[in-house]
Coordinates of C-alpha atoms in Angstrom, one line a residue:
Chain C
X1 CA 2.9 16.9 -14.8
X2 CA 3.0 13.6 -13.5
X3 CA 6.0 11.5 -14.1
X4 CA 5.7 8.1 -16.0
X5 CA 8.2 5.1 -16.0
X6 CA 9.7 3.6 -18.4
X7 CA 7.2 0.5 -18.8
X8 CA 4.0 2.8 -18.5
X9 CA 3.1 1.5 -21.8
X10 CA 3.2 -1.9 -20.8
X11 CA 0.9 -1.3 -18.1
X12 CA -1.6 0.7 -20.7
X13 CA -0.8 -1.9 -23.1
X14 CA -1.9 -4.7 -20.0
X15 CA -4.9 -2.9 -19.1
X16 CA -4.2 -1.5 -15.8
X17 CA -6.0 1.2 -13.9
X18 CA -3.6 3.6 -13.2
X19 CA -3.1 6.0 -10.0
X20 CA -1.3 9.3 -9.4
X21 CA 1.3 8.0 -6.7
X22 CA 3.9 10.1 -5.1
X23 CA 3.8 12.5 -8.3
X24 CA 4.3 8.9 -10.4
X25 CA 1.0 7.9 -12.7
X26 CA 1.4 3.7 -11.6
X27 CA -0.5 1.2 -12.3
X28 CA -2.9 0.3 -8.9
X29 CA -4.4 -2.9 -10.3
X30 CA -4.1 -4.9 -13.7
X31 CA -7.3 -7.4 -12.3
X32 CA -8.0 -7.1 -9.1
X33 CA -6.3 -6.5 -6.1
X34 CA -7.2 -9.4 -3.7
X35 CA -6.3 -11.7 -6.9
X36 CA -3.0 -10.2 -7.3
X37 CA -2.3 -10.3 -3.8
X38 CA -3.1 -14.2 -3.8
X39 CA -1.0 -14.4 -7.0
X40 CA 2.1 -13.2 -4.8
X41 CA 1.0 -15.0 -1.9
X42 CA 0.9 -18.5 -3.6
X43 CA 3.4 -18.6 -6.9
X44 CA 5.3 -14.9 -8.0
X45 CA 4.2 -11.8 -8.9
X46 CA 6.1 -8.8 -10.9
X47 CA 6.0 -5.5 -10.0
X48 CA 7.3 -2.2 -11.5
X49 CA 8.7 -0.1 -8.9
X50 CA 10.7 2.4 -10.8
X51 CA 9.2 5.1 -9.4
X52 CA 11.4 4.3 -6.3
X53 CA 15.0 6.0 -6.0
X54 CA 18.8 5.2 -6.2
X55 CA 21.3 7.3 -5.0
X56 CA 25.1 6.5 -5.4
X57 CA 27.0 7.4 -2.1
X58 CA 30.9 7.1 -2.9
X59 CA 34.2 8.9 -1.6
X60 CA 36.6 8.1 0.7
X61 CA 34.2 9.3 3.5
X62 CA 31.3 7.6 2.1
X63 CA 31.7 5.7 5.5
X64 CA 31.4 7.9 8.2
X65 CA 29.4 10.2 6.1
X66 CA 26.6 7.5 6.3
X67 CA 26.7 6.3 9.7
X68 CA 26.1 9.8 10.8
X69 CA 22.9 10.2 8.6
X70 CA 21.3 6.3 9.9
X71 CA 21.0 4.5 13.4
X72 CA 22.5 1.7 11.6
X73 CA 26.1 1.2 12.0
X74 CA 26.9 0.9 8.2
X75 CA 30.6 -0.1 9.3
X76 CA 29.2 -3.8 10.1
X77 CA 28.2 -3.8 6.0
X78 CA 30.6 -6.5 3.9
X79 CA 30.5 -5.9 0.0
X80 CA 27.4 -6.8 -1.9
X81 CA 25.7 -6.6 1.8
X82 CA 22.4 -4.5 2.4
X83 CA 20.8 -2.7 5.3
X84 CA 17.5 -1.9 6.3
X85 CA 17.4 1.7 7.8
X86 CA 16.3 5.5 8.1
X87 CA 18.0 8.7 7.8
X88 CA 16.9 11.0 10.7
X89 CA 16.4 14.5 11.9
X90 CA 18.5 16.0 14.6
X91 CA 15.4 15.2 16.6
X92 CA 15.6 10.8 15.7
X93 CA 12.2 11.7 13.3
X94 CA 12.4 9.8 10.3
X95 CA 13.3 11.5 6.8
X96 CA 12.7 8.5 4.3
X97 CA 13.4 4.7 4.9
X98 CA 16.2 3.0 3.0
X99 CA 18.0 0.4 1.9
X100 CA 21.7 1.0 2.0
X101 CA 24.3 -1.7 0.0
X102 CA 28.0 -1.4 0.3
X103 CA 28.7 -2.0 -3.3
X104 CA 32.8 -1.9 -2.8
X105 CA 35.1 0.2 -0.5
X106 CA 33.9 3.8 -0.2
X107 CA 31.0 2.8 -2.6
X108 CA 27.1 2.2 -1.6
X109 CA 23.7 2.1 -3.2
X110 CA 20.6 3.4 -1.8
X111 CA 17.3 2.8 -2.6
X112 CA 14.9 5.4 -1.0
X113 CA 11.1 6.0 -1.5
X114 CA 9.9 8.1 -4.4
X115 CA 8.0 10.7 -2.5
X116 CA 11.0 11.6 -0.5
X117 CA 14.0 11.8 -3.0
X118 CA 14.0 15.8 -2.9
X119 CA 14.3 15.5 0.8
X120 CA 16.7 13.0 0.7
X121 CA 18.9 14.8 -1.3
X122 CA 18.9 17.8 -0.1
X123 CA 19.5 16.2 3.8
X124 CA 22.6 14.4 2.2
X125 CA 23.5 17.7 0.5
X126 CA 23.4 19.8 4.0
X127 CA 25.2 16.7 5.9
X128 CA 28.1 16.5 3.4
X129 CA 30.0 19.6 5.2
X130 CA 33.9 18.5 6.1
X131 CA 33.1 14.7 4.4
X132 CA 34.8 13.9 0.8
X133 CA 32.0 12.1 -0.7
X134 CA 29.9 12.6 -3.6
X135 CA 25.9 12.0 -3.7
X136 CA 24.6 11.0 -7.5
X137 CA 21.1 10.6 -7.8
X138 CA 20.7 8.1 -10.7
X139 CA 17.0 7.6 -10.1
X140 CA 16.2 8.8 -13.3
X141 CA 18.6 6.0 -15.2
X142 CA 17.2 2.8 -13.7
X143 CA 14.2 1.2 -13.4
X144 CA 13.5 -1.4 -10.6
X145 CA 11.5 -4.8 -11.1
X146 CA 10.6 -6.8 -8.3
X147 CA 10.1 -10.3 -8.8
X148 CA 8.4 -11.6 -5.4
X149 CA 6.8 -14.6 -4.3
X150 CA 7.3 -18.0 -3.5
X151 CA 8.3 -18.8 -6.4
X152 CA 10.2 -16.0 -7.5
X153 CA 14.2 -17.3 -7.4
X154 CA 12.5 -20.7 -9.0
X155 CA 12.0 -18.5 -12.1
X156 CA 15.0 -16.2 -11.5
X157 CA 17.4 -19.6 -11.3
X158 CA 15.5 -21.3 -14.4
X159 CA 17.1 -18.3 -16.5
X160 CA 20.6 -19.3 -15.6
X161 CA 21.2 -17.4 -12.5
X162 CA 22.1 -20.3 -10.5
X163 CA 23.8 -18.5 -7.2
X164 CA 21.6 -16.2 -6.1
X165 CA 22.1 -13.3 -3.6
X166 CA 21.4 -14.5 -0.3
X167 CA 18.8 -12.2 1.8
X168 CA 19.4 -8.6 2.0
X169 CA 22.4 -9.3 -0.5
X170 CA 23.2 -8.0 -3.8
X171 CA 24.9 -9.1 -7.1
X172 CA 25.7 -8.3 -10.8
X173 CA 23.8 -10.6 -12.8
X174 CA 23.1 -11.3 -16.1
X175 CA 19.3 -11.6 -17.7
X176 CA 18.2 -12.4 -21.2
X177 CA 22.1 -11.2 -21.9
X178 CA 21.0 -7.8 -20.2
X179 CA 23.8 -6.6 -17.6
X180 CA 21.5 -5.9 -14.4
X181 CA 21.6 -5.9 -10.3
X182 CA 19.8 -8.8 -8.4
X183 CA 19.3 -7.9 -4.9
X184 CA 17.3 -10.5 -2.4
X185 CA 14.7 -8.1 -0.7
X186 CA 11.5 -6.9 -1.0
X187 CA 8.6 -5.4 0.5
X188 CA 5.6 -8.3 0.4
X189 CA 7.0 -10.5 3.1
X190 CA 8.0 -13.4 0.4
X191 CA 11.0 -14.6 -1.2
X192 CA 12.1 -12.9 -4.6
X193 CA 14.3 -10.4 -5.5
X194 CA 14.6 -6.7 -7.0
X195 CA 16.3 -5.9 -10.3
X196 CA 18.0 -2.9 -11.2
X197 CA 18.7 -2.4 -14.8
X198 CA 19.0 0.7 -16.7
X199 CA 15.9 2.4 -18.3
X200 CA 16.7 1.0 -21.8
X201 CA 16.5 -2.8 -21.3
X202 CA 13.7 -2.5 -19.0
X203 CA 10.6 -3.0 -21.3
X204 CA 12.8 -6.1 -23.0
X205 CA 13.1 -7.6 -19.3
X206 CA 9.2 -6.6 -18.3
X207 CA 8.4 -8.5 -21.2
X208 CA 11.2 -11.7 -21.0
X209 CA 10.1 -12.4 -17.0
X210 CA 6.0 -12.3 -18.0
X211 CA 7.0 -15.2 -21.0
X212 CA 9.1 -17.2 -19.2
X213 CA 7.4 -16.9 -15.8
X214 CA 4.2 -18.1 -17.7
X215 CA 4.7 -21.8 -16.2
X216 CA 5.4 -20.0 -12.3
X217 CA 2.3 -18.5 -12.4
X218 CA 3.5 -15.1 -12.8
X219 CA 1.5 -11.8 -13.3
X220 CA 1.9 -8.1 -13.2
X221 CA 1.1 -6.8 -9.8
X222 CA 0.2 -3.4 -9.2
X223 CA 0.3 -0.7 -6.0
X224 CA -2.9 -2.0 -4.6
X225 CA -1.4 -5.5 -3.6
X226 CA 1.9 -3.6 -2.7
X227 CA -0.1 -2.4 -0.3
X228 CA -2.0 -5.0 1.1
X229 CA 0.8 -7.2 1.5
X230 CA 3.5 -5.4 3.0
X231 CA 0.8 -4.8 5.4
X232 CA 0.3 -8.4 6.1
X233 CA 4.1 -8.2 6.4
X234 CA 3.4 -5.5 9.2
X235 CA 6.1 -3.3 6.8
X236 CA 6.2 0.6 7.1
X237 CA 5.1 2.8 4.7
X238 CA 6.2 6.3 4.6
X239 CA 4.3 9.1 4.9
X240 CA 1.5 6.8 6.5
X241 CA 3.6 4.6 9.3
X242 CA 7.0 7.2 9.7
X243 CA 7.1 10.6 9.5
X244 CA 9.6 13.3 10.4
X245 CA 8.0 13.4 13.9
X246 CA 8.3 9.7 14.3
X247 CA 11.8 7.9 15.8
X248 CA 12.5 4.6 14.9
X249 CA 12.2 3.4 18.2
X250 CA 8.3 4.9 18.3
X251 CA 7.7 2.8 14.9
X252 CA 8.7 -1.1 16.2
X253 CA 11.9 -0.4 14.3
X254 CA 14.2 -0.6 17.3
X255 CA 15.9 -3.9 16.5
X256 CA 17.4 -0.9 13.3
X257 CA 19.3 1.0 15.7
X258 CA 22.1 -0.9 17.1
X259 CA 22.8 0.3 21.2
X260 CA 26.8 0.0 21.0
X261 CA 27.4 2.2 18.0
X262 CA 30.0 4.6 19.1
X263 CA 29.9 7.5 15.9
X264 CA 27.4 9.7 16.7
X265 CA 24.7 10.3 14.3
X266 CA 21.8 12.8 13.3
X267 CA 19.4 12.3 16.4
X268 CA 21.4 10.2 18.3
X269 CA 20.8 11.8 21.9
X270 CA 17.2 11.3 21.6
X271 CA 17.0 8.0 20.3
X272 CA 19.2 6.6 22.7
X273 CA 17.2 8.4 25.6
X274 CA 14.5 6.5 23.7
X275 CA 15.9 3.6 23.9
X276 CA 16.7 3.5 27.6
X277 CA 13.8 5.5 29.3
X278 CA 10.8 4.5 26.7
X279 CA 8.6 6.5 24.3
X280 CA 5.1 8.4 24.7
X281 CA 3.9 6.5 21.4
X282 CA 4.2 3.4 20.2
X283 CA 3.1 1.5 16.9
X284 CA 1.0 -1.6 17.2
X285 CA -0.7 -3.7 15.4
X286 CA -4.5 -4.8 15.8
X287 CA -7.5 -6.9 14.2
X288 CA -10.8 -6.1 14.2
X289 CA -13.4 -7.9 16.4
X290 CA -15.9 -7.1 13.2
X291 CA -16.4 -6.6 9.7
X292 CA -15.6 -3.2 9.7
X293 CA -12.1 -1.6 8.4
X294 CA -9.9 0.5 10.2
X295 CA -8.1 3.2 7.7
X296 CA -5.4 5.8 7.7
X297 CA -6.2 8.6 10.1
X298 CA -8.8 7.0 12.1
X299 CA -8.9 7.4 16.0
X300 CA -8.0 4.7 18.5
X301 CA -10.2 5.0 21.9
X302 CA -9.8 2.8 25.2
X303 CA -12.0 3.5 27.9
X304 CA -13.9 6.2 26.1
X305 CA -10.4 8.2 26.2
X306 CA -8.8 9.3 22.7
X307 CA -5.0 7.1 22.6
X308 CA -4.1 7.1 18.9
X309 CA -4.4 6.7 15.4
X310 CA -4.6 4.2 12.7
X311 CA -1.6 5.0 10.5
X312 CA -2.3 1.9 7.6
X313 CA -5.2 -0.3 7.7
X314 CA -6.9 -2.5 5.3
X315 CA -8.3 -5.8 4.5
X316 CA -6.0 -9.2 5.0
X317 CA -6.8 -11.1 2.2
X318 CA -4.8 -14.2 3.6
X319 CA -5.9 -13.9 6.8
X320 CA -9.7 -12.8 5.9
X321 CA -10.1 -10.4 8.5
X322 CA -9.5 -6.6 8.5
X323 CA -5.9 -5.2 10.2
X324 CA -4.1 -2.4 10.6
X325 CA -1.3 -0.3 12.7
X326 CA -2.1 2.3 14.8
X327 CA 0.1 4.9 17.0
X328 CA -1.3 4.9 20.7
X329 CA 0.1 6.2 23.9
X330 CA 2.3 3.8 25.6
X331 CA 0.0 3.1 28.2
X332 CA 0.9 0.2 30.4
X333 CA -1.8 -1.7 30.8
X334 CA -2.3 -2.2 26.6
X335 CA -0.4 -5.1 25.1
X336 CA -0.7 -8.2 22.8
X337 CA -4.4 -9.6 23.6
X338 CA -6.0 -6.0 25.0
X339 CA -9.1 -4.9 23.3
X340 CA -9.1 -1.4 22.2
X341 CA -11.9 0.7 19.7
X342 CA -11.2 2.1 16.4
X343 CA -13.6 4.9 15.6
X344 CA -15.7 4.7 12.1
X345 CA -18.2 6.7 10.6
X346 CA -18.7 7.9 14.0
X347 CA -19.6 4.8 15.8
X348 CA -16.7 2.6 17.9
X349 CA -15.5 -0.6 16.9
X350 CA -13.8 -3.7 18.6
X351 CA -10.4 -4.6 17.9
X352 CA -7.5 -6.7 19.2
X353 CA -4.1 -5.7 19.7
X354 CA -2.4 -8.8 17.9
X355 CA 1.9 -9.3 17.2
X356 CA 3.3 -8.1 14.1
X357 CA 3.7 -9.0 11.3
X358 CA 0.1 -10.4 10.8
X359 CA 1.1 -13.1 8.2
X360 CA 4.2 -15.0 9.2
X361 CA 7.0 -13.4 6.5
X362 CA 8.9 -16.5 4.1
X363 CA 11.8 -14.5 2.9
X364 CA 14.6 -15.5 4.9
X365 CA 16.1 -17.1 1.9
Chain I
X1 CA -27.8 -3.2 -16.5
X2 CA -31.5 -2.6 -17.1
X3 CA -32.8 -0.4 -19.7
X4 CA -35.3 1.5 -17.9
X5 CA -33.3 2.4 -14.4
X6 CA -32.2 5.6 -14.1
X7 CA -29.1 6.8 -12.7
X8 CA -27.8 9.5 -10.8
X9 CA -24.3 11.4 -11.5
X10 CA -22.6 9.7 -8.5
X11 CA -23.2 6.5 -10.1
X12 CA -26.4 5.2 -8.1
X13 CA -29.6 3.9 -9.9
X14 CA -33.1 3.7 -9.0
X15 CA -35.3 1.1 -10.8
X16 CA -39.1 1.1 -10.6
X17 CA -40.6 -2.2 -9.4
X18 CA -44.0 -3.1 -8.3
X19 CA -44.8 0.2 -6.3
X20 CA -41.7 0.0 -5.2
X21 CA -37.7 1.4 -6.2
X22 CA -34.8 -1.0 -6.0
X23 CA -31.6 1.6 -5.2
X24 CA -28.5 0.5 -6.2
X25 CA -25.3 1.3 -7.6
X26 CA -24.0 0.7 -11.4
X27 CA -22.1 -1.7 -12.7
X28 CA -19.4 1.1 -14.2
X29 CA -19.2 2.3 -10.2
X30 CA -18.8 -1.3 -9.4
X31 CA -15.9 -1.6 -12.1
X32 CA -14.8 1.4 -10.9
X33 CA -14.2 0.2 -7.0
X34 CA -12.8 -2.9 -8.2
X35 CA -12.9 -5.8 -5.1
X36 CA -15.6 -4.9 -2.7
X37 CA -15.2 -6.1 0.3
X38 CA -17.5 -4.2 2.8
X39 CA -21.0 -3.3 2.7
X40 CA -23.2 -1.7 5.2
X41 CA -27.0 -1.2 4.7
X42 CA -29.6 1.1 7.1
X43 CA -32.1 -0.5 9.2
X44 CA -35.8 -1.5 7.2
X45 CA -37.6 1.5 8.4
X46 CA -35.3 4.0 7.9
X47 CA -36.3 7.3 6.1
X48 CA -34.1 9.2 3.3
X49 CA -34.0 12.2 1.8
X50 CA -32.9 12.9 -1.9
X51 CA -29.1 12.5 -1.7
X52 CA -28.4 11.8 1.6
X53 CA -26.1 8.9 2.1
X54 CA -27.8 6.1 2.9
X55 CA -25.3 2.7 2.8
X56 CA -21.5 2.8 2.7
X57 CA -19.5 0.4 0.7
X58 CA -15.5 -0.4 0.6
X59 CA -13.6 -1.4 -1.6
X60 CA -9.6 -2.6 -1.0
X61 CA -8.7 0.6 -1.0
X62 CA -11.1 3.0 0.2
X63 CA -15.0 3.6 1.5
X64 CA -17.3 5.0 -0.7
X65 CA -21.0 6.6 0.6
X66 CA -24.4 5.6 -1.3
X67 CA -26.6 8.2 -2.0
X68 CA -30.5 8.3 -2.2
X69 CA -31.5 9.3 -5.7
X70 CA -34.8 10.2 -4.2
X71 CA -36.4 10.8 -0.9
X72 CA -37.8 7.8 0.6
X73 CA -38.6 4.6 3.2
X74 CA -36.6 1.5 3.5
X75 CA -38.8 -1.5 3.5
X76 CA -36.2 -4.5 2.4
X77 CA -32.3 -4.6 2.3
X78 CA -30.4 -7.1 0.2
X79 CA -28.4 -9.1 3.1
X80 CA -26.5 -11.0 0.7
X81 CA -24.5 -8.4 -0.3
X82 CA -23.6 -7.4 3.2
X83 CA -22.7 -10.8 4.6
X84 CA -20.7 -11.6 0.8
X85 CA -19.7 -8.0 -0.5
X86 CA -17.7 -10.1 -3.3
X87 CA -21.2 -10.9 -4.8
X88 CA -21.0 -7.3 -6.1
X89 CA -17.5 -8.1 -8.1
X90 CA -19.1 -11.4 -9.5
X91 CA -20.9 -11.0 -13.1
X92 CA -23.0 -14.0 -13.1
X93 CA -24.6 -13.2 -9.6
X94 CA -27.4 -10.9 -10.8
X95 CA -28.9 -9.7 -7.0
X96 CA -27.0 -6.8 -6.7
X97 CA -29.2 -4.4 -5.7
X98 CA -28.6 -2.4 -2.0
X99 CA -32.0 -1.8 -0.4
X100 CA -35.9 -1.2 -1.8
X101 CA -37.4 1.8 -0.9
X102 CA -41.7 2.8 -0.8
X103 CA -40.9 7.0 -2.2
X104 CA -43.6 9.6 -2.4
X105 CA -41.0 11.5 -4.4
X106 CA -42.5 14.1 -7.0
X107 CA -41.6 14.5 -10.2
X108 CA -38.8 17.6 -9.4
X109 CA -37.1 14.7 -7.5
X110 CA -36.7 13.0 -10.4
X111 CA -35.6 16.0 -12.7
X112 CA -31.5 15.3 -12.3
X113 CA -31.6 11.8 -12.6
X114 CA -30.5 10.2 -16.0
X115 CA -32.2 7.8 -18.1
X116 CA -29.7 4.7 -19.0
X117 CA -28.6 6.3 -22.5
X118 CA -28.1 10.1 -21.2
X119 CA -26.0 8.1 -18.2
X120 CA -24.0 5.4 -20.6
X121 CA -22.9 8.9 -22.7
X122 CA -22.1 10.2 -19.2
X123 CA -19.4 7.9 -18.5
X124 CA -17.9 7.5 -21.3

């Protein structure tokens, strides 16, 4: 049975073609996806992303019981503060990607991806041993609307919010006299924000931010665009980009894992090795030399010799040529300029390893 | 759409033209792919046989294979499409079309294919 959220109706109600997605039926596209991609791109979009998680960490070990599960030194977190990070295996491979605020002392929010919120769970669950803490999954409560674009906290302020969060911050708010969260982060590579409010006021909001976004520009955006621009924004997506046999250091997401943290955490020893001695794979980005599109699980050959896989690919509707990220040996020779061939439909095709992200990110609030 | 193509159940049509058969593939497939943005055609010359794949066409999120509703040679492909895939997407262009083939088909090639009613009724 697949699961629906809260504003499924709405996106019936808006037309929208709808896709099973991590057990969720979401809406992939209300009219198409390179026009909701330039929507986002240009003036704000709004997206329902209830499907996603929350978890409630809190206890007076909620602390140290965290900074052993992520990389990240959570201690460095102030109130109302958020982190990008991943819980890992005892090996440094990647559980589920988060975002970890510290909403007061002993207190912190998590927002984790809906495909891995069993996981999750049940990692926290088998970590908790000897920590006073207390783990309550409220994903089923909230819903989460992401308001992204540039002109997303033009629209957020015009309905009365007039200090917003500052990047990767949170704070209580209040919408349309609704009593929600406003956290500054997203996952298209523009300026906006994400709004937690519980289940019951989230058709009301939907409905208040299309109206009074009307003059912004705003429209619904679905998973399709999701997708295409967090590429552009050279942003992981789980299950595709990090697995449970990826590290963070193998996926680009080094600058996560601090190299002075003293509390040892779940996959530390390898990490660090990592980190000092260098990996076997590493994630880059490329473009291709032609028309064609590189896609998730394609192989990456230099010299005739098998070196990888394409882990997202797709078109770059702002750029206008095709991209994608690929996992290849960390060979020497290849860097930023090299010209490497992605295999389709059995025929081999130029492409250029280029720096990531592939569209220059404008959320830095 | 045209009245008198017919259609196969993987959403391809074949329309009769001078001699000839324009192959194709209908505008519910094209709803269906939403913003095409890749196209590849075989080489003029090239033969098919009923249902093998014959083009391959992308949209944002995933490629798609053509298939030949009947045997045949290409003797034309439709370049626009290939150098502006978005053609496909826009109603008012009316070219849409993939390649034409010459067919020496017989008739228990043409047994599965649907007429535009039987096809309309298919997908709905």
């Amino acid at each position: 049975m697949t699961k629906q959220t809260f504003l499924h109706d709405k996106h019936i109600t808006l037309g929208a073609k709808m896709v099973d997605f991590a057990g969720w039926d979401m809406p992939v596209q209300y009219s198409s996806i390179i026009e909701e991609h330039k929507t986002v791109r240009e003036n704000v979009g709004l997206f329902d992303v209830s499907h996603m998680g929350e978890m409630i960490v809190v206890g007076e070990d909620a602390l140290p019981f965290l900074n052993k599960l992520v990389p990240q030194d959570i201690k460095k977190l102030v109130d109302l503060k958020a982190i990008y990070c991943q819980l890992t295996n005892k090996n440094g491979g990647i559980i589920d990607d988060l975002i970890i605020y510290k909403l007061e002392e002993s207190k912190y929010l998590i927002i984790a991806n809906a495909s891995r919120i069993d996981e999750d769970l049940n990692w926290m669950v088998r970590n908790k041993t000897g920590f006073n803490v207390e783990i309550i999954n409220e994903s089923h409560n909230y819903s989460l609307l992401a308001v992204q674009g540039p002109k997303a906290c033009e629209l957020i302020k015009s309905l009365g919010v007039e200090d917003l969060p500052t990047f990767f911050t949170i704070k209580r708010a209040t919408l349309f006299n609704i009593n929600l969260w406003i956290s500054r982060t997203g996952y298209t590579g523009e300026d906006g924000v994400e709004i937690l409010v519980k289940n019951e006021f989230s058709e009301y909001l939907w409905d208040k931010l299309l109206e009074s976004g009307k003059s912004f520009g705003i429209k619904p955006i679905g998973l399709g665009a999701r997708d295409t621009l967090r590429l552009e924004a050279a942003l992981h997506l789980y299950g595709n980009d990090l697995d449970e046999n990826t590290t963070p250091v193998e996926a680009g997401l080094a600058w996560s894992v601090p190299k002075n943290k003293n509390e040892d955490y779940n996959g530390k020893k390898e990490i660090m090795k990592q980190i000092e001695h260098g990996t076997q794979k590493k994630l880059i980005g490329i473009k291709m030399l032609d028309k064609n599109i590189a896609r998730h699980g394609y192989d990456v050959y230099y010299n005739g010799e098998k070196i990888g896989i394409i882990t997202s690919g797709g078109i770059s509707p702002v750029r206008g040529d095709n991209i994608a990220m690929a996992y290849i040996k960390n060979l020497d020779n290849l860097a930023v300029g090299s010209t490497i061939q992605v295999m389709i439909r059995e025929k081999l095709h130029n492409a250029e390893i280029v720096k990531r992200p592939f569209v220059k990110k404008n959320n830095k609030g | 759409m045209n009245e008198s193509m017919l259609c196969t159940k993987t959403h391809e049509y074949l329309l009769e033209q001078d001699g000839k058969y324009e192959v194709g593939i209908t505008d519910y497939a094209i709803e269906q792919l939403g913003d095409i943005v890749f196209v590849e055609l075989p080489e003029v010359g090239t033969e098919f046989s009923k249902n093998e794949a014959f083009a391959t066409i992308e949209s944002v999120k995933a490629a798609s294979e053509i298939y030949m509703p009947i045997s045949g040679k290409v003797v034309e492909i439709n370049e626009q499409i290939v150098n502006s895939p978005e053609l496909l997407n826009d109603e008012t262009y009316e070219d849409k079309w993939f390649v034409k083939i010459e067919s020496k088909a017989d008739q228990i090639e043409f047994a599965d294919l649907l007429d535009y009613s039987d096809y309309k009724e298919e997908i709905e």
